[in-house]
Structures are given as structure tokens and as C-alpha cells.
Amino acid sequence: MTDTIGQRPWMNAPETAAVFDALEAESGPDCARFVGGCVRNTLVGRPVDDIDIATTLTPDQVTKALKAAGIRAVPTGIDHGTVTAISRHKPHEITTLRRDVSTDGRRATVAFTTDWAEDAQRRDFTLNSLYARRDGSIFDPTGHGVADAKAGRIVFVGDAEQRLLEDHLRNLRFFRFFAWFGRGEPDAAAVAACAKLKDHIDALAAERIHKELLKLLAADDPRAAVRLMAETGVLQVILKAPANLARFDSLVEIETEQIFDCDPVLRLAALLPDDQVGAGKLAARIRLSNDERDRITAALAPTPKLKSWMSPREIRREVYRAGQAVFRDRAKLAWAASDRSAATMQWRGMIALADGWTPPAFMITGEDVMKAGVPKGPLVGAVLREVEDWWIDHDFLDDKLSAVEKLKAVAQGMAY
């Protein structure tokens, strides 16, 4: 009996039907099939976001067919056989069936083919080597893809070591797919191969590591995958530092229990030692964005250490100093590092207070300081900071007259 995904709305959407109609007008029925993630996700009941299509047509034939149908064709990866069709504003990635001619672990030289099974042999995992015809019937050339997808088994196509040597990124992809789709014990051959060839990861472009790592950490529960990365040594190759697995595990549990959004950047921060310099080096090495780098280093600041028993006044002070977003990150990391058997309500209340409080603007300016008799120069900033500290210590007193009186006292007490 042929496996099938049936007829799904995403398969018969007008924009997708138009692409298939265009390709079939060029080369007849079954010259194109759905492939990869859209088939896999449908099999396991996950949403389908991107639609990838494999075809026996060459890129030139694909481009010709799309243009004849009035569909925009973008040569996004023409050397590797990929053309993106923009049909009714929705992209569809169309790739010609391929076989590898040569590989160096970073990129491949390919030749086009019309053999669906040959195309499948160059793919990474059996659950990604599934093709579906327009009627929903599945072509499973490895013979294991459907069963592996349904069972949550992440298994390399053919020899695991060979697949990893062809593309070193597949090492990280194994753990990413295990985080998103894996169930039960991981495939022993895959784990052994990833451990053996882990040092090849250093040869990858930093941007590829960055993208794959954050995708992995965005899974609902990546704890088992990350622990497996640590056990195989793969995590050490990426972080170049000991991983704080206990804090990471605890943060994921907090996000799940408290219904917080999955936060891959904060999860990465949780994995790192409390070392801003080391975090900055990691950010540079894997090319984190400036925003990601700044967020992680701020979250890992050595002081202040937040405690669950802080008073509302102390919480407001730290929110004012750090900003709401940074305070929230620090609070979650402190919560994850604490004894989670107690104080859940206190930590939750701390974050709620920070989110619900709008820090006021300090009402004293540098101009006010100079009006109080302090000459222009560095002393103005020193006086301003002292008065601001007094204002914060008085829980952001909404009384400019009192603040001005404090300013005068500070100004008079300083020699200038």
C-alpha cells in the first residue's frame, strides 16, 4: 500500500497549483513533486511554512516554464539548480534533481539528473528524503523515511560518516532535527559519527553555525539534543567553554511551565559561563548580530545578582538601571540558577512588576546643575549622578522641588 499525505490545503492553494501547472505544461505530469519539510511536517502533524519542490526540469526549463505562465522566477541558487517562483507573492523553491560530483565539506559541485532515487541519496536524513506527488502519494526511495518520520528517528541516508564529510553542517543539523522531531534514543551510528567528526565544524562559515545553532535552540524542548551535543563534544567545539547545562535545562523548564515564549538567544546565554568577555568572543566567532551580542553580554553581567526576595523598591531600582528587557533576561537567568523548588511566585511577581512598571524620567538636567552654580565640565555629570542616586534611593520621588533642594545641597558640598 502506498503511503500518502492526502490532499491538504497548502497543496492545492491557487499559488501552488499555478506553479505545478506551469511546470507540467513544460514537461508533462509528475515532472515535479513536493519534497522535504512540507512532506515531513504533514506526516507528523506539524504546520507547513515553506513549500519546496523537486523537479526533473533543468533550471533553464523551470525559468522558461514560469515565465510562460506569468510567474516571476528568481535565480536564487542557479548553480545548484534552485529557482524561486514568486506566485501570488508567495515563494516556492524549485530545485532540479541532483547528484554530487565533488564535495569538500563546505560546498558541493553538482550535476543534474532525472533520477528521483539518485537525488534522494545526496540528502541528509531519511525523513527529509520524502517526495509527494500532487495527489498526495509519497515516494520514499530510502524505504525508511516515512517510518522514521513517524517514529521520531533521525537517521542519515546511507553511511553517516560519508554524509557528514560531504557537508560538515549536517553535524549540527542532526542535533537540530533531533531537538525538533526526535523521540526516544538517538540513532547510535549517527551519534558516533557526529562525535568522531566534530572537529570539522570549525571549518564551517560562522554564519552557518550561528543560523543552525539558533534554530536548534528555538525548539520547544531542546534539552535532550543539547545534552547529547555535550556528551559527543560537539557543544564544546562551538562554545569553546564549559556549558552550564543545569541552568539551561532549568530555563527551558521555566519557559514551559510559565508559558513564556521559547527564547533561543536567552537559552544560548544560559548555556554560557558568567563571563562577558567569553560571551563576546563567542559572539564574534559565530557572527551573532550586534543586538544578540549586546543582549547576551548584558544578561551575563556579574552584578547585580538578583534574588527572589527583593523588595518592590529594589526591583524598580534595578529595572531603572538596566532597562526592562535586560532586567527580564537577568531575572529569568537568576531564576533558572536558583532553587526552583521554592519562590516561583516571587520570581513570577518580579517579572510581572518589571513588565508593568514604566520607569519615570529623571527630572533634573545638566542645565539645572549649572544653574545651581556648578561650572560646565566633568563635575556636572558627577553632581547629576549623585542627585539621581538619591532620587532612585527615594523610590523615584515625584517631587522636583525636593530634588532641586538636594541638588543645591550636593552642589554646595562639592569643591569646584
Tab-separated table of C-alpha atoms in Angstrom:
chain	number	residue	atom	x	y	z
A	1	MET	CA	0.000	0.000	0.000
A	2	THR	CA	1.351	3.408	-0.994
A	3	ASP	CA	1.784	5.920	1.802
A	4	THR	CA	0.003	9.205	1.302
A	5	ILE	CA	-0.412	12.578	2.945
A	6	GLY	CA	-3.779	13.000	1.255
A	7	GLN	CA	-4.958	16.310	-0.109
A	8	ARG	CA	-4.013	19.304	2.029
A	9	PRO	CA	-4.994	22.956	1.669
A	10	TRP	CA	-1.379	24.042	1.197
A	11	MET	CA	-1.002	21.599	-1.707
A	12	ASN	CA	-3.997	22.920	-3.601
A	13	ALA	CA	-3.638	26.614	-2.819
A	14	PRO	CA	-4.029	28.648	-6.042
A	15	GLU	CA	-0.462	29.973	-5.912
A	16	THR	CA	0.974	26.461	-5.540
A	17	ALA	CA	-1.298	24.923	-8.162
A	18	ALA	CA	-0.188	27.625	-10.595
A	19	VAL	CA	3.467	26.650	-10.151
A	20	PHE	CA	2.766	22.948	-10.723
A	21	ASP	CA	0.570	23.747	-13.726
A	22	ALA	CA	3.401	25.795	-15.238
A	23	LEU	CA	5.989	23.045	-14.773
A	24	GLU	CA	3.684	20.315	-16.070
A	25	ALA	CA	2.837	22.413	-19.116
A	26	GLU	CA	6.548	22.323	-19.931
A	27	SER	CA	7.249	18.626	-19.275
A	28	GLY	CA	4.073	16.683	-18.504
A	29	PRO	CA	2.601	15.105	-15.349
A	30	ASP	CA	4.814	14.093	-12.424
A	31	CYS	CA	7.784	16.187	-13.513
A	32	ALA	CA	7.572	17.944	-10.157
A	33	ARG	CA	6.918	16.742	-6.611
A	34	PHE	CA	6.756	18.248	-3.156
A	35	VAL	CA	9.884	17.435	-1.188
A	36	GLY	CA	11.436	17.656	2.253
A	37	GLY	CA	9.985	19.696	5.065
A	38	CYS	CA	6.461	20.175	3.755
A	39	VAL	CA	6.042	16.408	3.325
A	40	ARG	CA	7.746	15.565	6.616
A	41	ASN	CA	5.786	18.132	8.631
A	42	THR	CA	2.473	16.980	7.210
A	43	LEU	CA	3.286	13.372	8.098
A	44	VAL	CA	3.980	14.254	11.738
A	45	GLY	CA	1.203	16.815	12.147
A	46	ARG	CA	3.338	19.961	12.144
A	47	PRO	CA	2.464	23.215	10.355
A	48	VAL	CA	3.824	23.730	6.847
A	49	ASP	CA	5.524	27.080	6.358
A	50	ASP	CA	7.742	26.670	3.300
A	51	ILE	CA	6.947	24.738	0.156
A	52	ASP	CA	9.882	23.110	-1.620
A	53	ILE	CA	9.504	21.413	-4.973
A	54	ALA	CA	11.856	18.981	-6.723
A	55	THR	CA	11.729	18.601	-10.490
A	56	THR	CA	13.283	16.754	-13.401
A	57	LEU	CA	13.371	20.029	-15.349
A	58	THR	CA	16.660	21.913	-15.616
A	59	PRO	CA	16.839	25.412	-14.105
A	60	ASP	CA	16.589	26.932	-17.585
A	61	GLN	CA	13.464	24.899	-18.306
A	62	VAL	CA	11.986	25.890	-14.936
A	63	THR	CA	12.631	29.559	-15.646
A	64	LYS	CA	11.133	29.273	-19.121
A	65	ALA	CA	8.030	27.476	-17.808
A	66	LEU	CA	7.419	30.006	-15.051
A	67	LYS	CA	7.821	32.991	-17.336
A	68	ALA	CA	5.439	31.442	-19.863
A	69	ALA	CA	2.844	31.235	-17.078
A	70	GLY	CA	3.460	34.800	-15.955
A	71	ILE	CA	5.145	33.729	-12.707
A	72	ARG	CA	8.244	35.574	-11.564
A	73	ALA	CA	11.382	33.397	-11.498
A	74	VAL	CA	14.296	34.346	-9.233
A	75	PRO	CA	17.636	32.504	-9.758
A	76	THR	CA	18.352	32.174	-6.018
A	77	GLY	CA	20.783	29.250	-6.349
A	78	ILE	CA	21.058	28.651	-10.041
A	79	ASP	CA	24.482	26.927	-9.874
A	80	HIS	CA	22.999	24.333	-7.549
A	81	GLY	CA	19.771	24.022	-9.504
A	82	THR	CA	17.462	26.237	-7.452
A	83	VAL	CA	14.976	28.749	-8.832
A	84	THR	CA	12.441	30.503	-6.609
A	85	ALA	CA	8.979	31.027	-8.069
A	86	ILE	CA	7.073	34.013	-6.697
A	87	SER	CA	3.462	33.019	-7.253
A	88	ARG	CA	0.841	35.425	-5.907
A	89	HIS	CA	3.525	36.909	-3.627
A	90	LYS	CA	4.392	33.511	-2.084
A	91	PRO	CA	7.838	31.981	-2.715
A	92	HIS	CA	8.172	28.365	-3.835
A	93	GLU	CA	11.719	26.983	-4.008
A	94	ILE	CA	12.131	24.711	-7.032
A	95	THR	CA	15.273	22.591	-7.300
A	96	THR	CA	16.348	20.324	-10.128
A	97	LEU	CA	17.141	16.733	-9.154
A	98	ARG	CA	20.879	16.485	-8.466
A	99	ARG	CA	23.784	14.225	-7.695
A	100	ASP	CA	27.052	15.278	-6.110
A	101	VAL	CA	30.116	15.354	-8.339
A	102	SER	CA	32.510	16.520	-5.623
A	103	THR	CA	32.273	17.861	-2.070
A	104	ASP	CA	34.706	19.463	0.372
A	105	GLY	CA	32.557	19.598	3.496
A	106	ARG	CA	31.506	23.192	2.865
A	107	ARG	CA	30.039	23.172	-0.619
A	108	ALA	CA	29.266	20.695	-3.369
A	109	THR	CA	29.656	20.598	-7.122
A	110	VAL	CA	26.537	19.001	-8.562
A	111	ALA	CA	25.277	17.530	-11.807
A	112	PHE	CA	21.617	17.429	-12.726
A	113	THR	CA	19.734	14.160	-13.081
A	114	THR	CA	16.242	12.878	-13.774
A	115	ASP	CA	16.535	10.033	-11.251
A	116	TRP	CA	14.475	10.650	-8.101
A	117	ALA	CA	16.259	7.927	-6.132
A	118	GLU	CA	19.659	9.350	-7.058
A	119	ASP	CA	18.564	12.759	-5.800
A	120	ALA	CA	17.460	11.224	-2.506
A	121	GLN	CA	20.861	9.622	-1.939
A	122	ARG	CA	22.546	13.036	-1.615
A	123	ARG	CA	20.102	14.280	1.042
A	124	ASP	CA	20.877	14.300	4.752
A	125	PHE	CA	18.238	12.312	6.679
A	126	THR	CA	15.680	9.725	5.686
A	127	LEU	CA	12.771	11.816	6.980
A	128	ASN	CA	13.884	14.661	4.676
A	129	SER	CA	14.166	12.370	1.643
A	130	LEU	CA	10.435	12.089	1.030
A	131	TYR	CA	8.642	13.227	-2.121
A	132	ALA	CA	4.893	13.674	-2.577
A	133	ARG	CA	3.038	13.824	-5.863
A	134	ARG	CA	0.164	16.242	-6.414
A	135	ASP	CA	-2.321	13.536	-5.424
A	136	GLY	CA	-0.569	13.151	-2.056
A	137	SER	CA	1.030	9.757	-2.714
A	138	ILE	CA	4.503	9.528	-1.202
A	139	PHE	CA	7.667	8.322	-2.889
A	140	ASP	CA	10.056	7.064	-0.194
A	141	PRO	CA	13.216	5.998	-2.055
A	142	THR	CA	15.210	5.024	1.051
A	143	GLY	CA	12.365	2.782	2.199
A	144	HIS	CA	12.619	4.157	5.741
A	145	GLY	CA	11.703	7.832	5.555
A	146	VAL	CA	8.003	7.521	6.377
A	147	ALA	CA	8.569	5.112	9.271
A	148	ASP	CA	11.465	7.171	10.655
A	149	ALA	CA	9.460	10.402	10.493
A	150	LYS	CA	6.509	8.865	12.327
A	151	ALA	CA	8.767	7.263	14.959
A	152	GLY	CA	10.900	10.364	15.533
A	153	ARG	CA	14.103	8.703	14.308
A	154	ILE	CA	16.781	10.976	12.847
A	155	VAL	CA	18.803	8.678	10.603
A	156	PHE	CA	21.338	9.655	7.957
A	157	VAL	CA	20.744	8.494	4.399
A	158	GLY	CA	23.294	5.751	3.799
A	159	ASP	CA	26.627	5.995	5.626
A	160	ALA	CA	26.548	8.616	8.393
A	161	GLU	CA	30.249	9.482	8.201
A	162	GLN	CA	30.075	9.950	4.434
A	163	ARG	CA	27.094	12.290	4.746
A	164	LEU	CA	28.968	14.347	7.375
A	165	LEU	CA	32.126	14.566	5.273
A	166	GLU	CA	30.057	15.850	2.353
A	167	ASP	CA	28.716	18.739	4.442
A	168	HIS	CA	30.033	19.432	7.939
A	169	LEU	CA	26.900	21.427	8.783
A	170	ARG	CA	24.992	18.144	8.876
A	171	ASN	CA	26.604	17.525	12.256
A	172	LEU	CA	24.646	20.439	13.736
A	173	ARG	CA	21.601	19.614	11.630
A	174	PHE	CA	21.445	16.163	13.219
A	175	PHE	CA	21.070	17.712	16.659
A	176	ARG	CA	18.668	20.362	15.378
A	177	PHE	CA	16.351	17.765	13.844
A	178	PHE	CA	16.655	15.615	16.956
A	179	ALA	CA	15.552	18.650	19.007
A	180	TRP	CA	12.561	19.324	16.760
A	181	PHE	CA	11.471	15.838	15.668
A	182	GLY	CA	13.393	13.236	17.668
A	183	ARG	CA	11.835	10.829	20.138
A	184	GLY	CA	13.371	8.052	22.181
A	185	GLU	CA	17.007	7.019	21.922
A	186	PRO	CA	19.060	8.703	19.184
A	187	ASP	CA	20.461	6.680	16.298
A	188	ALA	CA	23.731	5.176	17.544
A	189	ALA	CA	25.528	5.330	14.189
A	190	ALA	CA	24.633	8.992	13.777
A	191	VAL	CA	25.800	9.904	17.283
A	192	ALA	CA	29.095	8.059	16.847
A	193	ALA	CA	29.757	9.746	13.506
A	194	CYS	CA	28.964	13.212	14.874
A	195	ALA	CA	31.337	12.657	17.798
A	196	LYS	CA	34.121	11.345	15.556
A	197	LEU	CA	33.905	14.208	13.037
A	198	LYS	CA	33.051	17.061	15.401
A	199	ASP	CA	36.275	18.999	14.803
A	200	HIS	CA	35.295	19.563	11.162
A	201	ILE	CA	32.657	22.016	12.414
A	202	ASP	CA	35.420	24.607	12.822
A	203	ALA	CA	35.805	24.669	9.028
A	204	LEU	CA	32.259	25.954	8.519
A	205	ALA	CA	31.379	29.559	7.797
A	206	ALA	CA	30.465	31.292	11.047
A	207	GLU	CA	27.111	32.419	9.689
A	208	ARG	CA	26.048	28.829	9.036
A	209	ILE	CA	26.884	27.785	12.605
A	210	HIS	CA	25.037	30.824	14.000
A	211	LYS	CA	21.892	30.124	11.992
A	212	GLU	CA	21.812	26.397	12.762
A	213	LEU	CA	22.506	26.833	16.483
A	214	LEU	CA	19.696	29.334	16.999
A	215	LYS	CA	17.287	27.152	15.004
A	216	LEU	CA	18.162	24.256	17.303
A	217	LEU	CA	17.666	26.354	20.439
A	218	ALA	CA	14.270	27.538	19.147
A	219	ALA	CA	12.775	24.040	19.502
A	220	ASP	CA	10.098	23.687	22.176
A	221	ASP	CA	12.314	21.411	24.270
A	222	PRO	CA	15.905	21.094	23.037
A	223	ARG	CA	17.301	19.775	26.335
A	224	ALA	CA	17.931	16.195	25.198
A	225	ALA	CA	19.580	17.389	21.989
A	226	VAL	CA	21.830	19.857	23.799
A	227	ARG	CA	22.860	17.251	26.377
A	228	LEU	CA	23.690	14.902	23.507
A	229	MET	CA	25.796	17.661	21.938
A	230	ALA	CA	27.674	17.980	25.224
A	231	GLU	CA	28.195	14.217	25.523
A	232	THR	CA	29.619	13.979	21.985
A	233	GLY	CA	31.870	17.026	22.405
A	234	VAL	CA	30.067	18.951	19.671
A	235	LEU	CA	28.890	21.651	22.077
A	236	GLN	CA	32.445	22.256	23.297
A	237	VAL	CA	33.617	22.739	19.701
A	238	ILE	CA	31.046	25.505	19.257
A	239	LEU	CA	31.177	27.250	22.642
A	240	LYS	CA	34.898	26.783	23.386
A	241	ALA	CA	33.872	26.861	27.049
A	242	PRO	CA	32.164	24.587	29.594
A	243	ALA	CA	28.394	24.615	29.135
A	244	ASN	CA	26.076	25.472	32.032
A	245	LEU	CA	23.676	22.632	31.302
A	246	ALA	CA	21.891	22.850	34.650
A	247	ARG	CA	20.913	26.485	34.139
A	248	PHE	CA	19.948	25.816	30.528
A	249	ASP	CA	17.711	22.888	31.493
A	250	SER	CA	16.093	24.938	34.237
A	251	LEU	CA	15.414	27.888	31.916
A	252	VAL	CA	13.677	25.621	29.393
A	253	GLU	CA	11.554	24.167	32.211
A	254	ILE	CA	10.626	27.668	33.410
A	255	GLU	CA	9.617	28.734	29.904
A	256	THR	CA	7.448	25.637	29.566
A	257	GLU	CA	5.824	25.791	33.000
A	258	GLN	CA	5.235	29.551	32.971
A	259	ILE	CA	4.132	29.625	29.308
A	260	PHE	CA	6.900	32.043	28.337
A	261	ASP	CA	7.872	32.203	24.672
A	262	CYS	CA	10.785	29.994	23.611
A	263	ASP	CA	13.782	32.327	23.557
A	264	PRO	CA	16.794	30.907	21.669
A	265	VAL	CA	19.085	33.872	22.389
A	266	LEU	CA	18.435	33.772	26.138
A	267	ARG	CA	18.825	29.989	26.056
A	268	LEU	CA	22.251	30.485	24.494
A	269	ALA	CA	23.122	32.941	27.266
A	270	ALA	CA	22.011	30.368	29.850
A	271	LEU	CA	24.438	27.830	28.387
A	272	LEU	CA	27.426	30.144	28.712
A	273	PRO	CA	29.580	30.752	31.790
A	274	ASP	CA	29.011	34.075	33.592
A	275	ASP	CA	31.785	35.644	31.565
A	276	GLN	CA	31.013	38.690	29.443
A	277	VAL	CA	34.418	38.591	27.737
A	278	GLY	CA	33.953	34.956	26.763
A	279	ALA	CA	30.423	35.678	25.549
A	280	GLY	CA	31.759	38.498	23.407
A	281	LYS	CA	34.343	36.176	21.864
A	282	LEU	CA	31.656	33.612	21.049
A	283	ALA	CA	29.524	36.353	19.509
A	284	ALA	CA	32.402	37.380	17.256
A	285	ARG	CA	33.322	33.809	16.378
A	286	ILE	CA	29.852	32.710	15.233
A	287	ARG	CA	28.848	36.154	13.972
A	288	LEU	CA	25.963	36.922	16.276
A	289	SER	CA	24.215	40.163	15.372
A	290	ASN	CA	25.128	43.235	17.408
A	291	ASP	CA	21.742	43.077	19.135
A	292	GLU	CA	22.221	39.397	20.027
A	293	ARG	CA	25.746	40.050	21.323
A	294	ASP	CA	24.689	43.040	23.409
A	295	ARG	CA	21.724	41.177	24.835
A	296	ILE	CA	23.786	38.161	25.911
A	297	THR	CA	26.616	40.173	27.452
A	298	ALA	CA	24.132	42.370	29.341
A	299	ALA	CA	22.270	39.325	30.656
A	300	LEU	CA	25.538	37.836	31.933
A	301	ALA	CA	26.684	40.981	33.767
A	302	PRO	CA	28.400	39.970	37.040
A	303	THR	CA	26.354	42.435	39.110
A	304	PRO	CA	23.795	42.881	40.394
A	305	LYS	CA	22.774	39.354	41.314
A	306	LEU	CA	19.002	39.304	41.512
A	307	LYS	CA	17.295	37.473	44.382
A	308	SER	CA	13.730	36.256	44.665
A	309	TRP	CA	13.196	38.139	47.938
A	310	MET	CA	13.974	41.613	46.540
A	311	SER	CA	11.533	44.323	47.582
A	312	PRO	CA	9.445	46.211	45.014
A	313	ARG	CA	11.655	49.258	45.603
A	314	GLU	CA	14.799	47.222	44.858
A	315	ILE	CA	13.200	45.739	41.764
A	316	ARG	CA	12.249	49.165	40.436
A	317	ARG	CA	15.798	50.384	41.056
A	318	GLU	CA	17.299	47.540	39.015
A	319	VAL	CA	14.728	47.925	36.242
A	320	TYR	CA	15.576	51.624	36.018
A	321	ARG	CA	19.312	50.912	35.892
A	322	ALA	CA	19.196	48.061	33.401
A	323	GLY	CA	16.037	48.664	31.395
A	324	GLN	CA	13.032	46.361	31.324
A	325	ALA	CA	14.318	43.941	28.676
A	326	VAL	CA	17.735	43.422	30.284
A	327	PHE	CA	16.179	43.096	33.747
A	328	ARG	CA	13.752	40.460	32.472
A	329	ASP	CA	16.626	38.447	30.979
A	330	ARG	CA	18.675	38.690	34.179
A	331	ALA	CA	15.684	37.702	36.291
A	332	LYS	CA	14.999	34.595	34.196
A	333	LEU	CA	18.654	33.530	34.347
A	334	ALA	CA	18.773	34.116	38.108
A	335	TRP	CA	15.540	32.157	38.493
A	336	ALA	CA	16.990	29.312	36.428
A	337	ALA	CA	20.119	29.254	38.600
A	338	SER	CA	18.147	29.243	41.867
A	339	ASP	CA	16.469	26.508	43.876
A	340	ARG	CA	13.352	26.177	41.733
A	341	SER	CA	11.500	24.128	44.329
A	342	ALA	CA	10.582	27.402	46.048
A	343	ALA	CA	9.919	31.071	45.260
A	344	THR	CA	8.160	30.560	41.927
A	345	MET	CA	5.538	33.166	42.809
A	346	GLN	CA	8.227	35.644	43.859
A	347	TRP	CA	10.166	35.301	40.610
A	348	ARG	CA	6.992	35.475	38.551
A	349	GLY	CA	5.883	38.542	40.518
A	350	MET	CA	9.254	40.199	39.990
A	351	ILE	CA	8.995	39.831	36.218
A	352	ALA	CA	5.363	40.980	36.234
A	353	LEU	CA	6.283	44.084	38.245
A	354	ALA	CA	9.096	44.912	35.828
A	355	ASP	CA	6.863	44.436	32.788
A	356	GLY	CA	4.063	46.535	34.267
A	357	TRP	CA	6.136	49.450	35.557
A	358	THR	CA	7.131	52.372	33.347
A	359	PRO	CA	10.387	53.888	34.631
A	360	PRO	CA	9.972	57.659	35.101
A	361	ALA	CA	12.271	60.218	33.532
A	362	PHE	CA	14.727	61.903	35.882
A	363	MET	CA	13.536	65.494	36.237
A	364	ILE	CA	16.946	67.124	36.822
A	365	THR	CA	19.119	68.043	33.834
A	366	GLY	CA	22.664	69.212	33.305
A	367	GLU	CA	21.306	72.703	32.797
A	368	ASP	CA	19.725	72.561	36.267
A	369	VAL	CA	23.103	71.567	37.714
A	370	MET	CA	24.860	74.538	36.118
A	371	LYS	CA	22.098	76.871	37.324
A	372	ALA	CA	22.919	75.633	40.822
A	373	GLY	CA	26.420	77.045	40.381
A	374	VAL	CA	28.404	74.064	39.094
A	375	PRO	CA	30.708	75.124	36.237
A	376	LYS	CA	30.465	73.373	32.892
A	377	GLY	CA	32.674	70.292	32.776
A	378	PRO	CA	33.018	66.765	34.203
A	379	LEU	CA	31.741	67.876	37.610
A	380	VAL	CA	28.288	68.460	36.137
A	381	GLY	CA	27.952	64.740	35.405
A	382	ALA	CA	29.244	63.788	38.855
A	383	VAL	CA	26.713	66.033	40.597
A	384	LEU	CA	23.919	64.819	38.339
A	385	ARG	CA	24.731	61.165	39.120
A	386	GLU	CA	24.756	61.792	42.875
A	387	VAL	CA	21.377	63.502	42.789
A	388	GLU	CA	19.980	60.764	40.562
A	389	ASP	CA	21.237	58.122	43.023
A	390	TRP	CA	19.418	59.971	45.833
A	391	TRP	CA	16.252	60.109	43.722
A	392	ILE	CA	16.444	56.363	42.979
A	393	ASP	CA	17.073	55.557	46.654
A	394	HIS	CA	13.920	57.530	47.463
A	395	ASP	CA	11.938	55.297	45.091
A	396	PHE	CA	11.769	57.830	42.255
A	397	LEU	CA	10.230	60.589	44.340
A	398	ASP	CA	7.816	62.580	42.188
A	399	ASP	CA	8.795	65.918	43.704
A	400	LYS	CA	11.045	68.184	41.650
A	401	LEU	CA	11.231	70.768	44.434
A	402	SER	CA	12.819	68.219	46.777
A	403	ALA	CA	15.169	67.096	44.004
A	404	VAL	CA	16.257	70.696	43.387
A	405	GLU	CA	16.911	71.174	47.116
A	406	LYS	CA	19.026	68.006	47.080
A	407	LEU	CA	20.855	69.326	44.022
A	408	LYS	CA	21.692	72.569	45.821
A	409	ALA	CA	22.986	70.671	48.841
A	410	VAL	CA	25.191	68.429	46.688
A	411	ALA	CA	26.471	71.368	44.660
A	412	GLN	CA	27.360	73.321	47.789
A	413	GLY	CA	29.091	70.318	49.312
A	414	MET	CA	31.422	69.792	46.352
A	415	ALA	CA	34.619	71.755	45.847
A	416	TYR	CA	34.885	73.114	42.334
